[in-house]
Amino acid sequence: MKRLITLSTLAAALLLTGSVQGARRAPTPHADTTGYEVANLASLGGTAGAGSSINNRGWVAGSSNLAGDQVQHAALWRNRSIVDLGTLGGPNSGVLWPVKNDRGLVAGISQTAQPDPLGERWSCSAFFPAPTAVGHQCLGFVWQGGAMRPLPTLGGTNGFATGANNSGEIVGWAENTVHDPTCVAPQVLQFRAVVWGPVRGEIRELPPLPGDTVSAATALNDRGQVVGISGICDRAIGRFSAIHAVLWQDGRPSDLGSLGGVAWNTPMSINERGDVVGFANASAAAGGSFAAHAFLWTRDGGMRDLGTLPGDTTSQALGINDRREIVGTSCDADFNCRAVIWRDGEITDLNTLIAPGYEDTLTTANDIDESGRITGQAVQQATGALVAFVARP
């Protein structure tokens, strides 16, 4: 198992009992217009890596497999040099969401040395290599000044950190001690969206919508607006834990609506204007199966379907900047994916905008900064390895 699960392949992996499918298809011919210089980033020795976040200093954070591809560590690329952020004592760690902090703070997830006393798979397991994905407690972490420290839970075993703003607030979700009957085994404990900080050790719960039992926060901005999901416990990741896409303003949740589906309604990023992007099932007929389209939500226009590339069946919007440049991925029915960018609602295969000389295939674009730099994951044409990349306009 060499391949790293990224945000864009998560749904496919869950549907395929945790195995990671190669998000590969034939490289798209270069368009006449040159838009981006692309460079692959170094690995920690394995053959799978991905950039999940790029801040306005050009720091890329993500994950990289170690040699042997049995474990992965959170990684930080500065000036194209890679830093292993380590773990909280367990085998695996990773940065999985756009963090968006420009002051040297990185947030993510890490296993600890402690076993999970309830044997839950928890949210982290979908993102780690299968041989070491389960069995350990997994917590949200914050890394700053060369050191990683754990983030507290709501009394339960596990936690998960996603984004951070420039005030030092971090969002994610954490288990409490409630044995929730809406959980699907092996998940046992209820979880709620949380904000950690800015004071060390501080944790604040964000409630679900009325009638729901769980919530999870996926992103926030410097204005303190938080987005995430609300639903039932289910499997502790996606599906019916994301019955509703929500925005918390001053701690109060509001429903962002849907594209018609009843599952996988998942915000991924929010900019400083309050625009939200993510993915959502496009029809109630899909039930809990993954049949998502990328969306853009604005206060004036509500939730709008951003569509897919021609011939594809699913798409996900994963990052947005203040200019409403949106990046993500578009996939066919076999989850072969291409990185895409939306400008003014128009979708473009990012591979068609690459300067000549780059021969690999960009499969997912996970984040974009205010200068238009993009990070994500590519497939090396010569080796089949999955690599983190940065694309500069």
mmCIF file of C-alpha atoms in Angstrom:
data_model
loop_
_atom_site.group_PDB
_atom_site.id
_atom_site.type_symbol
_atom_site.label_atom_id
_atom_site.label_comp_id
_atom_site.label_asym_id
_atom_site.label_seq_id
_atom_site.Cartn_x
_atom_site.Cartn_y
_atom_site.Cartn_z
ATOM 1 C CA MET A 1 0.000 0.000 0.000
ATOM 2 C CA LYS A 2 2.041 2.931 -1.240
ATOM 3 C CA ARG A 3 -0.621 5.466 -1.973
ATOM 4 C CA LEU A 4 -1.691 8.369 0.149
ATOM 5 C CA ILE A 5 -5.344 9.230 0.561
ATOM 6 C CA THR A 6 -5.995 12.879 -0.178
ATOM 7 C CA LEU A 7 -9.194 14.817 0.292
ATOM 8 C CA SER A 8 -10.225 14.212 -3.292
ATOM 9 C CA THR A 9 -9.866 10.436 -3.042
ATOM 10 C CA LEU A 10 -11.420 10.093 0.404
ATOM 11 C CA ALA A 11 -14.906 9.283 -0.791
ATOM 12 C CA ALA A 12 -13.636 6.707 -3.253
ATOM 13 C CA ALA A 13 -11.537 5.104 -0.562
ATOM 14 C CA LEU A 14 -14.445 4.868 1.860
ATOM 15 C CA LEU A 15 -16.602 3.236 -0.762
ATOM 16 C CA LEU A 16 -13.818 0.766 -1.493
ATOM 17 C CA THR A 17 -13.253 -0.294 2.140
ATOM 18 C CA GLY A 18 -10.208 1.847 2.683
ATOM 19 C CA SER A 19 -8.125 0.910 -0.366
ATOM 20 C CA VAL A 20 -6.752 3.873 -2.299
ATOM 21 C CA GLN A 21 -7.443 3.940 -5.986
ATOM 22 C CA GLY A 22 -4.916 5.448 -8.349
ATOM 23 C CA ALA A 23 -6.362 8.747 -9.513
ATOM 24 C CA ARG A 24 -4.775 8.386 -12.957
ATOM 25 C CA ARG A 25 -5.793 9.030 -16.504
ATOM 26 C CA ALA A 26 -3.901 9.884 -19.644
ATOM 27 C CA PRO A 27 -2.222 13.303 -19.437
ATOM 28 C CA THR A 28 -4.248 16.062 -21.062
ATOM 29 C CA PRO A 29 -2.523 17.813 -23.986
ATOM 30 C CA HIS A 30 -1.166 21.243 -23.141
ATOM 31 C CA ALA A 31 -3.274 24.162 -24.272
ATOM 32 C CA ASP A 32 -1.781 26.943 -26.353
ATOM 33 C CA THR A 33 -2.037 29.370 -23.431
ATOM 34 C CA THR A 34 0.617 28.965 -20.739
ATOM 35 C CA GLY A 35 -0.571 29.752 -17.248
ATOM 36 C CA TYR A 36 1.452 27.945 -14.551
ATOM 37 C CA GLU A 37 4.992 26.829 -13.821
ATOM 38 C CA VAL A 38 4.710 23.549 -11.903
ATOM 39 C CA ALA A 39 7.303 21.908 -9.682
ATOM 40 C CA ASN A 40 7.075 18.608 -7.832
ATOM 41 C CA LEU A 41 8.048 18.680 -4.163
ATOM 42 C CA ALA A 42 10.403 16.327 -2.325
ATOM 43 C CA SER A 43 9.163 13.329 -0.347
ATOM 44 C CA LEU A 44 10.143 11.822 3.012
ATOM 45 C CA GLY A 45 11.349 8.704 1.229
ATOM 46 C CA GLY A 46 8.118 7.031 0.140
ATOM 47 C CA THR A 47 6.226 7.091 -3.127
ATOM 48 C CA ALA A 48 3.162 9.084 -2.093
ATOM 49 C CA GLY A 49 2.727 12.661 -0.963
ATOM 50 C CA ALA A 50 0.313 15.558 -1.311
ATOM 51 C CA GLY A 51 0.167 19.263 -0.603
ATOM 52 C CA SER A 52 -3.042 20.157 1.245
ATOM 53 C CA SER A 53 -2.449 23.784 2.202
ATOM 54 C CA ILE A 54 -0.543 26.796 0.899
ATOM 55 C CA ASN A 55 -0.427 30.044 2.853
ATOM 56 C CA ASN A 56 0.440 33.535 1.687
ATOM 57 C CA ARG A 57 4.110 33.005 2.603
ATOM 58 C CA GLY A 58 4.272 30.165 0.116
ATOM 59 C CA TRP A 59 4.498 27.480 2.817
ATOM 60 C CA VAL A 60 3.003 24.190 1.644
ATOM 61 C CA ALA A 61 1.776 21.746 4.282
ATOM 62 C CA GLY A 62 0.561 18.230 3.647
ATOM 63 C CA SER A 63 1.637 14.638 4.053
ATOM 64 C CA SER A 64 4.334 12.324 2.748
ATOM 65 C CA ASN A 65 4.923 8.598 3.073
ATOM 66 C CA LEU A 66 8.153 7.402 4.616
ATOM 67 C CA ALA A 67 10.326 4.781 2.893
ATOM 68 C CA GLY A 68 8.437 1.531 2.557
ATOM 69 C CA ASP A 69 5.052 3.286 2.340
ATOM 70 C CA GLN A 70 3.760 1.754 5.580
ATOM 71 C CA VAL A 71 3.429 5.083 7.402
ATOM 72 C CA GLN A 72 3.068 8.770 6.556
ATOM 73 C CA HIS A 73 4.038 11.950 8.379
ATOM 74 C CA ALA A 74 2.803 15.502 8.236
ATOM 75 C CA ALA A 75 5.189 17.536 6.103
ATOM 76 C CA LEU A 76 5.995 21.192 5.564
ATOM 77 C CA TRP A 77 7.699 22.498 2.450
ATOM 78 C CA ARG A 78 9.483 25.865 2.722
ATOM 79 C CA ASN A 79 11.562 27.029 -0.225
ATOM 80 C CA ARG A 80 10.979 23.525 -1.620
ATOM 81 C CA SER A 81 12.851 21.931 1.298
ATOM 82 C CA ILE A 82 10.809 19.387 3.229
ATOM 83 C CA VAL A 83 10.459 19.279 7.023
ATOM 84 C CA ASP A 84 9.148 16.149 8.745
ATOM 85 C CA LEU A 85 6.725 17.420 11.403
ATOM 86 C CA GLY A 86 6.799 14.084 13.215
ATOM 87 C CA THR A 87 3.931 12.549 15.204
ATOM 88 C CA LEU A 88 2.463 12.553 18.711
ATOM 89 C CA GLY A 89 4.026 9.169 19.368
ATOM 90 C CA GLY A 90 2.086 6.958 16.986
ATOM 91 C CA PRO A 91 3.030 5.861 13.470
ATOM 92 C CA ASN A 92 1.086 8.365 11.334
ATOM 93 C CA SER A 93 0.298 12.060 11.044
ATOM 94 C CA GLY A 94 -0.872 14.412 8.327
ATOM 95 C CA VAL A 95 -2.122 17.850 7.309
ATOM 96 C CA LEU A 96 -5.322 17.234 5.376
ATOM 97 C CA TRP A 97 -7.122 20.596 5.006
ATOM 98 C CA PRO A 98 -6.197 24.126 3.884
ATOM 99 C CA VAL A 99 -4.789 25.595 7.130
ATOM 100 C CA LYS A 100 -4.562 29.260 5.991
ATOM 101 C CA ASN A 101 -2.411 30.534 8.884
ATOM 102 C CA ASP A 102 0.387 32.915 7.786
ATOM 103 C CA ARG A 103 2.174 33.097 11.161
ATOM 104 C CA GLY A 104 3.970 29.780 11.315
ATOM 105 C CA LEU A 105 1.172 27.630 12.762
ATOM 106 C CA VAL A 106 0.249 24.310 11.154
ATOM 107 C CA ALA A 107 -2.706 22.131 12.224
ATOM 108 C CA GLY A 108 -3.423 18.509 11.441
ATOM 109 C CA ILE A 109 -3.945 15.025 12.852
ATOM 110 C CA SER A 110 -1.642 12.487 14.461
ATOM 111 C CA GLN A 111 -1.851 9.098 16.077
ATOM 112 C CA THR A 112 -0.493 8.794 19.604
ATOM 113 C CA ALA A 113 1.197 5.800 21.214
ATOM 114 C CA GLN A 114 -2.005 5.034 23.123
ATOM 115 C CA PRO A 115 -4.357 2.314 21.834
ATOM 116 C CA ASP A 116 -7.954 3.270 21.076
ATOM 117 C CA PRO A 117 -9.821 1.698 24.012
ATOM 118 C CA LEU A 118 -13.070 1.291 22.026
ATOM 119 C CA GLY A 119 -11.493 0.016 18.823
ATOM 120 C CA GLU A 120 -12.996 2.788 16.700
ATOM 121 C CA ARG A 121 -11.752 3.485 13.198
ATOM 122 C CA TRP A 122 -12.325 7.232 13.728
ATOM 123 C CA SER A 123 -12.045 9.914 11.087
ATOM 124 C CA CYS A 124 -8.239 9.729 10.823
ATOM 125 C CA SER A 125 -8.142 6.145 9.580
ATOM 126 C CA ALA A 126 -9.311 7.005 6.058
ATOM 127 C CA PHE A 127 -6.233 9.176 5.501
ATOM 128 C CA PHE A 128 -3.466 6.840 6.720
ATOM 129 C CA PRO A 129 -1.814 3.839 5.001
ATOM 130 C CA ALA A 130 -3.932 0.737 5.574
ATOM 131 C CA PRO A 131 -1.327 -1.357 7.466
ATOM 132 C CA THR A 132 -1.130 1.237 10.272
ATOM 133 C CA ALA A 133 -4.423 3.125 9.905
ATOM 134 C CA VAL A 134 -6.226 1.855 13.006
ATOM 135 C CA GLY A 135 -5.557 0.773 16.579
ATOM 136 C CA HIS A 136 -4.198 4.062 17.926
ATOM 137 C CA GLN A 137 -5.809 7.098 19.465
ATOM 138 C CA CYS A 138 -5.782 9.997 16.971
ATOM 139 C CA LEU A 139 -5.767 13.654 17.993
ATOM 140 C CA GLY A 140 -5.679 17.040 16.384
ATOM 141 C CA PHE A 141 -2.297 18.733 16.644
ATOM 142 C CA VAL A 142 -0.799 22.170 16.334
ATOM 143 C CA TRP A 143 2.807 22.577 15.160
ATOM 144 C CA GLN A 144 4.636 25.829 15.757
ATOM 145 C CA GLY A 145 8.232 26.809 16.362
ATOM 146 C CA GLY A 146 9.479 23.328 15.547
ATOM 147 C CA ALA A 147 7.302 21.470 18.065
ATOM 148 C CA MET A 148 4.058 19.494 17.810
ATOM 149 C CA ARG A 149 1.548 19.433 20.647
ATOM 150 C CA PRO A 150 -1.820 17.680 21.006
ATOM 151 C CA LEU A 151 -5.185 19.401 21.122
ATOM 152 C CA PRO A 152 -7.706 18.347 23.788
ATOM 153 C CA THR A 153 -10.948 16.460 23.180
ATOM 154 C CA LEU A 154 -14.368 16.922 24.783
ATOM 155 C CA GLY A 155 -13.643 14.015 27.117
ATOM 156 C CA GLY A 156 -13.653 11.279 24.490
ATOM 157 C CA THR A 157 -10.749 9.451 22.886
ATOM 158 C CA ASN A 158 -10.174 11.105 19.528
ATOM 159 C CA GLY A 159 -9.988 14.470 17.790
ATOM 160 C CA PHE A 160 -9.326 15.911 14.326
ATOM 161 C CA ALA A 161 -7.956 19.382 13.418
ATOM 162 C CA THR A 162 -8.488 21.013 10.032
ATOM 163 C CA GLY A 163 -7.967 24.774 9.665
ATOM 164 C CA ALA A 164 -6.432 27.678 11.552
ATOM 165 C CA ASN A 165 -6.714 31.440 11.206
ATOM 166 C CA ASN A 166 -4.250 34.242 11.904
ATOM 167 C CA SER A 167 -5.677 34.805 15.386
ATOM 168 C CA GLY A 168 -4.446 31.363 16.385
ATOM 169 C CA GLU A 169 -7.889 29.751 16.446
ATOM 170 C CA ILE A 170 -7.995 26.157 15.182
ATOM 171 C CA VAL A 171 -11.098 24.223 14.165
ATOM 172 C CA GLY A 172 -12.011 20.570 13.853
ATOM 173 C CA TRP A 173 -14.042 18.015 15.776
ATOM 174 C CA ALA A 174 -13.603 15.982 18.926
ATOM 175 C CA GLU A 175 -15.295 13.081 20.657
ATOM 176 C CA ASN A 176 -17.235 13.497 23.880
ATOM 177 C CA THR A 177 -18.292 10.688 26.240
ATOM 178 C CA VAL A 178 -21.794 10.087 24.826
ATOM 179 C CA HIS A 179 -22.439 6.620 23.356
ATOM 180 C CA ASP A 180 -24.485 7.799 20.384
ATOM 181 C CA PRO A 181 -27.044 5.293 19.027
ATOM 182 C CA THR A 182 -26.785 6.867 15.558
ATOM 183 C CA CYS A 183 -23.146 5.700 15.270
ATOM 184 C CA VAL A 184 -22.351 2.847 12.867
ATOM 185 C CA ALA A 185 -19.955 0.282 14.365
ATOM 186 C CA PRO A 186 -17.099 0.399 15.093
ATOM 187 C CA GLN A 187 -17.757 4.083 15.820
ATOM 188 C CA VAL A 188 -19.165 4.472 19.342
ATOM 189 C CA LEU A 189 -18.738 8.002 20.649
ATOM 190 C CA GLN A 190 -20.503 11.173 19.615
ATOM 191 C CA PHE A 191 -18.398 14.072 18.296
ATOM 192 C CA ARG A 192 -18.900 17.793 18.007
ATOM 193 C CA ALA A 193 -17.325 20.668 16.093
ATOM 194 C CA VAL A 194 -14.831 22.596 18.180
ATOM 195 C CA VAL A 195 -12.703 25.721 18.158
ATOM 196 C CA TRP A 196 -9.382 25.468 19.982
ATOM 197 C CA GLY A 197 -7.636 28.609 21.201
ATOM 198 C CA PRO A 198 -6.425 31.169 20.785
ATOM 199 C CA VAL A 199 -5.399 30.507 24.411
ATOM 200 C CA ARG A 200 -3.504 27.234 24.778
ATOM 201 C CA GLY A 201 -5.732 24.471 26.153
ATOM 202 C CA GLU A 202 -8.942 26.360 25.386
ATOM 203 C CA ILE A 203 -11.694 24.383 23.606
ATOM 204 C CA ARG A 204 -15.156 25.582 22.634
ATOM 205 C CA GLU A 205 -17.937 23.361 21.307
ATOM 206 C CA LEU A 206 -20.014 24.338 18.271
ATOM 207 C CA PRO A 207 -23.468 22.727 18.299
ATOM 208 C CA PRO A 208 -25.155 20.850 15.442
ATOM 209 C CA LEU A 209 -28.390 22.009 13.867
ATOM 210 C CA PRO A 210 -31.540 21.204 15.865
ATOM 211 C CA GLY A 211 -32.446 17.531 15.465
ATOM 212 C CA ASP A 212 -28.902 16.439 14.582
ATOM 213 C CA THR A 213 -26.550 14.706 17.035
ATOM 214 C CA VAL A 214 -23.066 15.509 15.710
ATOM 215 C CA SER A 215 -21.143 18.334 14.068
ATOM 216 C CA ALA A 216 -17.666 18.876 12.644
ATOM 217 C CA ALA A 217 -15.855 22.092 11.668
ATOM 218 C CA THR A 218 -13.741 22.072 8.533
ATOM 219 C CA ALA A 219 -12.567 25.663 7.991
ATOM 220 C CA LEU A 220 -12.650 29.207 9.331
ATOM 221 C CA ASN A 221 -11.551 32.690 8.351
ATOM 222 C CA ASP A 222 -9.999 35.624 10.202
ATOM 223 C CA ARG A 223 -13.482 37.036 10.893
ATOM 224 C CA GLY A 224 -14.247 33.993 13.034
ATOM 225 C CA GLN A 225 -16.765 32.497 10.617
ATOM 226 C CA VAL A 226 -16.621 28.698 10.799
ATOM 227 C CA VAL A 227 -18.013 26.173 8.323
ATOM 228 C CA GLY A 228 -18.554 22.457 8.588
ATOM 229 C CA ILE A 229 -21.133 19.712 8.767
ATOM 230 C CA SER A 230 -24.074 18.619 10.907
ATOM 231 C CA GLY A 231 -25.842 15.259 10.911
ATOM 232 C CA ILE A 232 -25.827 11.916 12.677
ATOM 233 C CA CYS A 233 -22.809 10.027 14.013
ATOM 234 C CA ASP A 234 -22.767 7.403 11.220
ATOM 235 C CA ARG A 235 -19.155 6.389 10.460
ATOM 236 C CA ALA A 236 -17.587 9.588 11.851
ATOM 237 C CA ILE A 237 -16.627 10.839 8.423
ATOM 238 C CA GLY A 238 -18.704 12.033 5.487
ATOM 239 C CA ARG A 239 -21.919 10.452 4.345
ATOM 240 C CA PHE A 240 -24.739 11.002 6.898
ATOM 241 C CA SER A 241 -22.563 12.897 9.347
ATOM 242 C CA ALA A 242 -22.827 15.514 6.596
ATOM 243 C CA ILE A 243 -26.592 15.679 6.139
ATOM 244 C CA HIS A 244 -26.265 19.457 6.368
ATOM 245 C CA ALA A 245 -23.605 21.968 5.377
ATOM 246 C CA VAL A 246 -23.468 24.676 8.038
ATOM 247 C CA LEU A 247 -21.910 28.021 8.887
ATOM 248 C CA TRP A 248 -21.408 29.076 12.503
ATOM 249 C CA GLN A 249 -21.555 32.815 13.176
ATOM 250 C CA ASP A 250 -20.903 33.762 16.813
ATOM 251 C CA GLY A 251 -21.330 30.091 17.702
ATOM 252 C CA ARG A 252 -24.781 29.719 16.128
ATOM 253 C CA PRO A 253 -25.232 27.301 13.199
ATOM 254 C CA SER A 254 -27.169 28.081 10.042
ATOM 255 C CA ASP A 255 -27.986 25.668 7.216
ATOM 256 C CA LEU A 256 -26.235 26.502 3.916
ATOM 257 C CA GLY A 257 -28.693 24.434 1.901
ATOM 258 C CA SER A 258 -27.896 21.646 -0.559
ATOM 259 C CA LEU A 259 -27.766 20.674 -4.222
ATOM 260 C CA GLY A 260 -30.618 18.242 -3.629
ATOM 261 C CA GLY A 261 -28.760 15.391 -1.946
ATOM 262 C CA VAL A 262 -29.164 14.076 1.598
ATOM 263 C CA ALA A 263 -25.502 13.180 2.301
ATOM 264 C CA TRP A 264 -21.915 14.374 1.757
ATOM 265 C CA ASN A 265 -22.862 18.062 2.117
ATOM 266 C CA THR A 266 -19.358 19.202 3.000
ATOM 267 C CA PRO A 267 -17.842 22.709 3.060
ATOM 268 C CA MET A 268 -14.081 22.642 2.578
ATOM 269 C CA SER A 269 -12.909 26.248 2.660
ATOM 270 C CA ILE A 270 -14.133 29.782 3.403
ATOM 271 C CA ASN A 271 -12.477 33.026 2.292
ATOM 272 C CA GLU A 272 -12.416 36.409 4.019
ATOM 273 C CA ARG A 273 -15.505 37.519 2.091
ATOM 274 C CA GLY A 274 -17.481 34.647 3.597
ATOM 275 C CA ASP A 275 -17.687 32.676 0.339
ATOM 276 C CA VAL A 276 -17.769 28.918 0.965
ATOM 277 C CA VAL A 277 -16.738 26.064 -1.339
ATOM 278 C CA GLY A 278 -17.039 22.318 -0.972
ATOM 279 C CA PHE A 279 -18.944 19.383 -2.375
ATOM 280 C CA ALA A 280 -22.433 17.927 -1.996
ATOM 281 C CA ASN A 281 -24.474 15.104 -3.454
ATOM 282 C CA ALA A 282 -26.466 16.471 -6.358
ATOM 283 C CA SER A 283 -29.533 14.240 -5.973
ATOM 284 C CA ALA A 284 -31.468 12.651 -3.119
ATOM 285 C CA ALA A 285 -31.678 9.494 -5.224
ATOM 286 C CA ALA A 286 -28.002 8.792 -4.457
ATOM 287 C CA GLY A 287 -28.780 8.306 -0.764
ATOM 288 C CA GLY A 288 -25.507 7.757 1.069
ATOM 289 C CA SER A 289 -23.522 6.839 -2.042
ATOM 290 C CA PHE A 290 -20.964 9.418 -3.132
ATOM 291 C CA ALA A 291 -22.355 11.401 -6.079
ATOM 292 C CA ALA A 292 -21.068 14.862 -5.285
ATOM 293 C CA HIS A 293 -20.620 18.015 -7.309
ATOM 294 C CA ALA A 294 -18.499 20.975 -6.325
ATOM 295 C CA PHE A 295 -20.390 23.965 -4.966
ATOM 296 C CA LEU A 296 -19.912 27.649 -4.277
ATOM 297 C CA TRP A 297 -22.054 29.242 -1.573
ATOM 298 C CA THR A 298 -22.377 33.011 -1.285
ATOM 299 C CA ARG A 299 -24.592 35.025 1.009
ATOM 300 C CA ASP A 300 -26.348 36.633 -1.932
ATOM 301 C CA GLY A 301 -26.624 33.631 -4.212
ATOM 302 C CA GLY A 302 -26.869 30.631 -1.908
ATOM 303 C CA MET A 303 -25.420 27.285 -2.975
ATOM 304 C CA ARG A 304 -24.595 26.850 -6.664
ATOM 305 C CA ASP A 305 -23.507 23.698 -8.498
ATOM 306 C CA LEU A 306 -20.103 24.242 -10.160
ATOM 307 C CA GLY A 307 -20.409 21.144 -12.341
ATOM 308 C CA THR A 308 -17.698 18.815 -13.670
ATOM 309 C CA LEU A 309 -15.358 18.544 -16.605
ATOM 310 C CA PRO A 310 -17.077 17.079 -19.704
ATOM 311 C CA GLY A 311 -17.547 13.325 -19.308
ATOM 312 C CA ASP A 312 -16.924 13.295 -15.552
ATOM 313 C CA THR A 313 -19.446 12.325 -12.895
ATOM 314 C CA THR A 314 -18.205 13.938 -9.672
ATOM 315 C CA SER A 315 -16.280 17.027 -8.628
ATOM 316 C CA GLN A 316 -15.087 18.696 -5.440
ATOM 317 C CA ALA A 317 -14.161 22.312 -4.721
ATOM 318 C CA LEU A 318 -11.404 22.270 -2.103
ATOM 319 C CA GLY A 319 -9.854 25.740 -1.869
ATOM 320 C CA ILE A 320 -10.804 29.363 -2.554
ATOM 321 C CA ASN A 321 -9.046 32.718 -2.293
ATOM 322 C CA ASP A 322 -10.477 36.204 -1.890
ATOM 323 C CA ARG A 323 -10.605 36.684 -5.678
ATOM 324 C CA ARG A 324 -13.023 33.733 -5.845
ATOM 325 C CA GLU A 325 -10.498 31.593 -7.687
ATOM 326 C CA ILE A 326 -11.569 28.070 -6.751
ATOM 327 C CA VAL A 327 -9.529 24.881 -7.071
ATOM 328 C CA GLY A 328 -10.431 21.249 -6.725
ATOM 329 C CA THR A 329 -10.829 18.071 -8.719
ATOM 330 C CA SER A 330 -13.116 16.486 -11.302
ATOM 331 C CA CYS A 331 -13.375 12.690 -11.582
ATOM 332 C CA ASP A 332 -14.885 10.102 -13.875
ATOM 333 C CA ALA A 333 -16.989 7.145 -12.734
ATOM 334 C CA ASP A 334 -13.847 5.169 -11.811
ATOM 335 C CA PHE A 335 -12.473 8.051 -9.710
ATOM 336 C CA ASN A 336 -9.772 8.937 -12.214
ATOM 337 C CA CYS A 337 -9.319 12.613 -11.479
ATOM 338 C CA ARG A 338 -7.903 15.842 -12.872
ATOM 339 C CA ALA A 339 -7.031 19.001 -10.990
ATOM 340 C CA VAL A 340 -9.298 21.895 -11.954
ATOM 341 C CA ILE A 341 -9.724 25.605 -11.408
ATOM 342 C CA TRP A 342 -12.931 27.636 -11.564
ATOM 343 C CA ARG A 343 -12.844 31.318 -12.509
ATOM 344 C CA ASP A 344 -16.129 33.198 -12.836
ATOM 345 C CA GLY A 345 -17.915 29.873 -12.620
ATOM 346 C CA GLU A 346 -16.057 28.372 -15.591
ATOM 347 C CA ILE A 347 -14.206 25.093 -14.992
ATOM 348 C CA THR A 348 -10.805 24.429 -16.588
ATOM 349 C CA ASP A 349 -8.556 21.384 -16.438
ATOM 350 C CA LEU A 350 -5.439 22.728 -14.721
ATOM 351 C CA ASN A 351 -3.299 20.421 -16.851
ATOM 352 C CA THR A 352 -4.177 22.522 -19.909
ATOM 353 C CA LEU A 353 -2.628 25.608 -18.287
ATOM 354 C CA ILE A 354 0.809 24.151 -17.511
ATOM 355 C CA ALA A 355 3.940 25.564 -19.129
ATOM 356 C CA PRO A 356 5.714 23.172 -21.535
ATOM 357 C CA GLY A 357 8.271 20.853 -19.962
ATOM 358 C CA TYR A 358 6.174 19.414 -17.140
ATOM 359 C CA GLU A 359 5.166 15.868 -18.089
ATOM 360 C CA ASP A 360 3.219 14.629 -15.058
ATOM 361 C CA THR A 361 -0.549 14.747 -14.469
ATOM 362 C CA LEU A 362 -2.131 17.000 -11.840
ATOM 363 C CA THR A 363 -4.947 14.985 -10.277
ATOM 364 C CA THR A 364 -6.158 17.269 -7.496
ATOM 365 C CA ALA A 365 -5.720 20.914 -6.523
ATOM 366 C CA ASN A 366 -6.260 21.233 -2.770
ATOM 367 C CA ASP A 367 -5.588 24.897 -2.018
ATOM 368 C CA ILE A 368 -4.854 28.296 -3.557
ATOM 369 C CA ASP A 369 -3.334 31.383 -1.933
ATOM 370 C CA GLU A 370 -3.996 35.067 -2.567
ATOM 371 C CA SER A 371 -1.304 35.321 -5.253
ATOM 372 C CA GLY A 372 -2.786 32.367 -7.124
ATOM 373 C CA ARG A 373 -0.237 29.712 -6.125
ATOM 374 C CA ILE A 374 -1.769 26.228 -6.005
ATOM 375 C CA THR A 375 -0.807 23.003 -4.278
ATOM 376 C CA GLY A 376 -2.140 19.484 -4.545
ATOM 377 C CA GLN A 377 -1.182 16.051 -5.832
ATOM 378 C CA ALA A 378 0.167 14.788 -9.155
ATOM 379 C CA VAL A 379 0.930 11.394 -10.665
ATOM 380 C CA GLN A 380 4.426 10.986 -12.054
ATOM 381 C CA GLN A 381 4.133 9.667 -15.573
ATOM 382 C CA ALA A 382 7.401 7.725 -15.463
ATOM 383 C CA THR A 383 6.980 5.977 -12.087
ATOM 384 C CA GLY A 384 3.320 6.154 -11.078
ATOM 385 C CA ALA A 385 4.328 7.773 -7.765
ATOM 386 C CA LEU A 386 2.008 10.331 -6.180
ATOM 387 C CA VAL A 387 3.773 13.607 -5.469
ATOM 388 C CA ALA A 388 2.997 16.970 -3.919
ATOM 389 C CA PHE A 389 3.262 19.898 -6.307
ATOM 390 C CA VAL A 390 3.185 23.675 -6.295
ATOM 391 C CA ALA A 391 1.961 25.621 -9.342
ATOM 392 C CA ARG A 392 2.949 29.273 -9.712
ATOM 393 C CA PRO A 393 1.115 31.596 -12.131
#
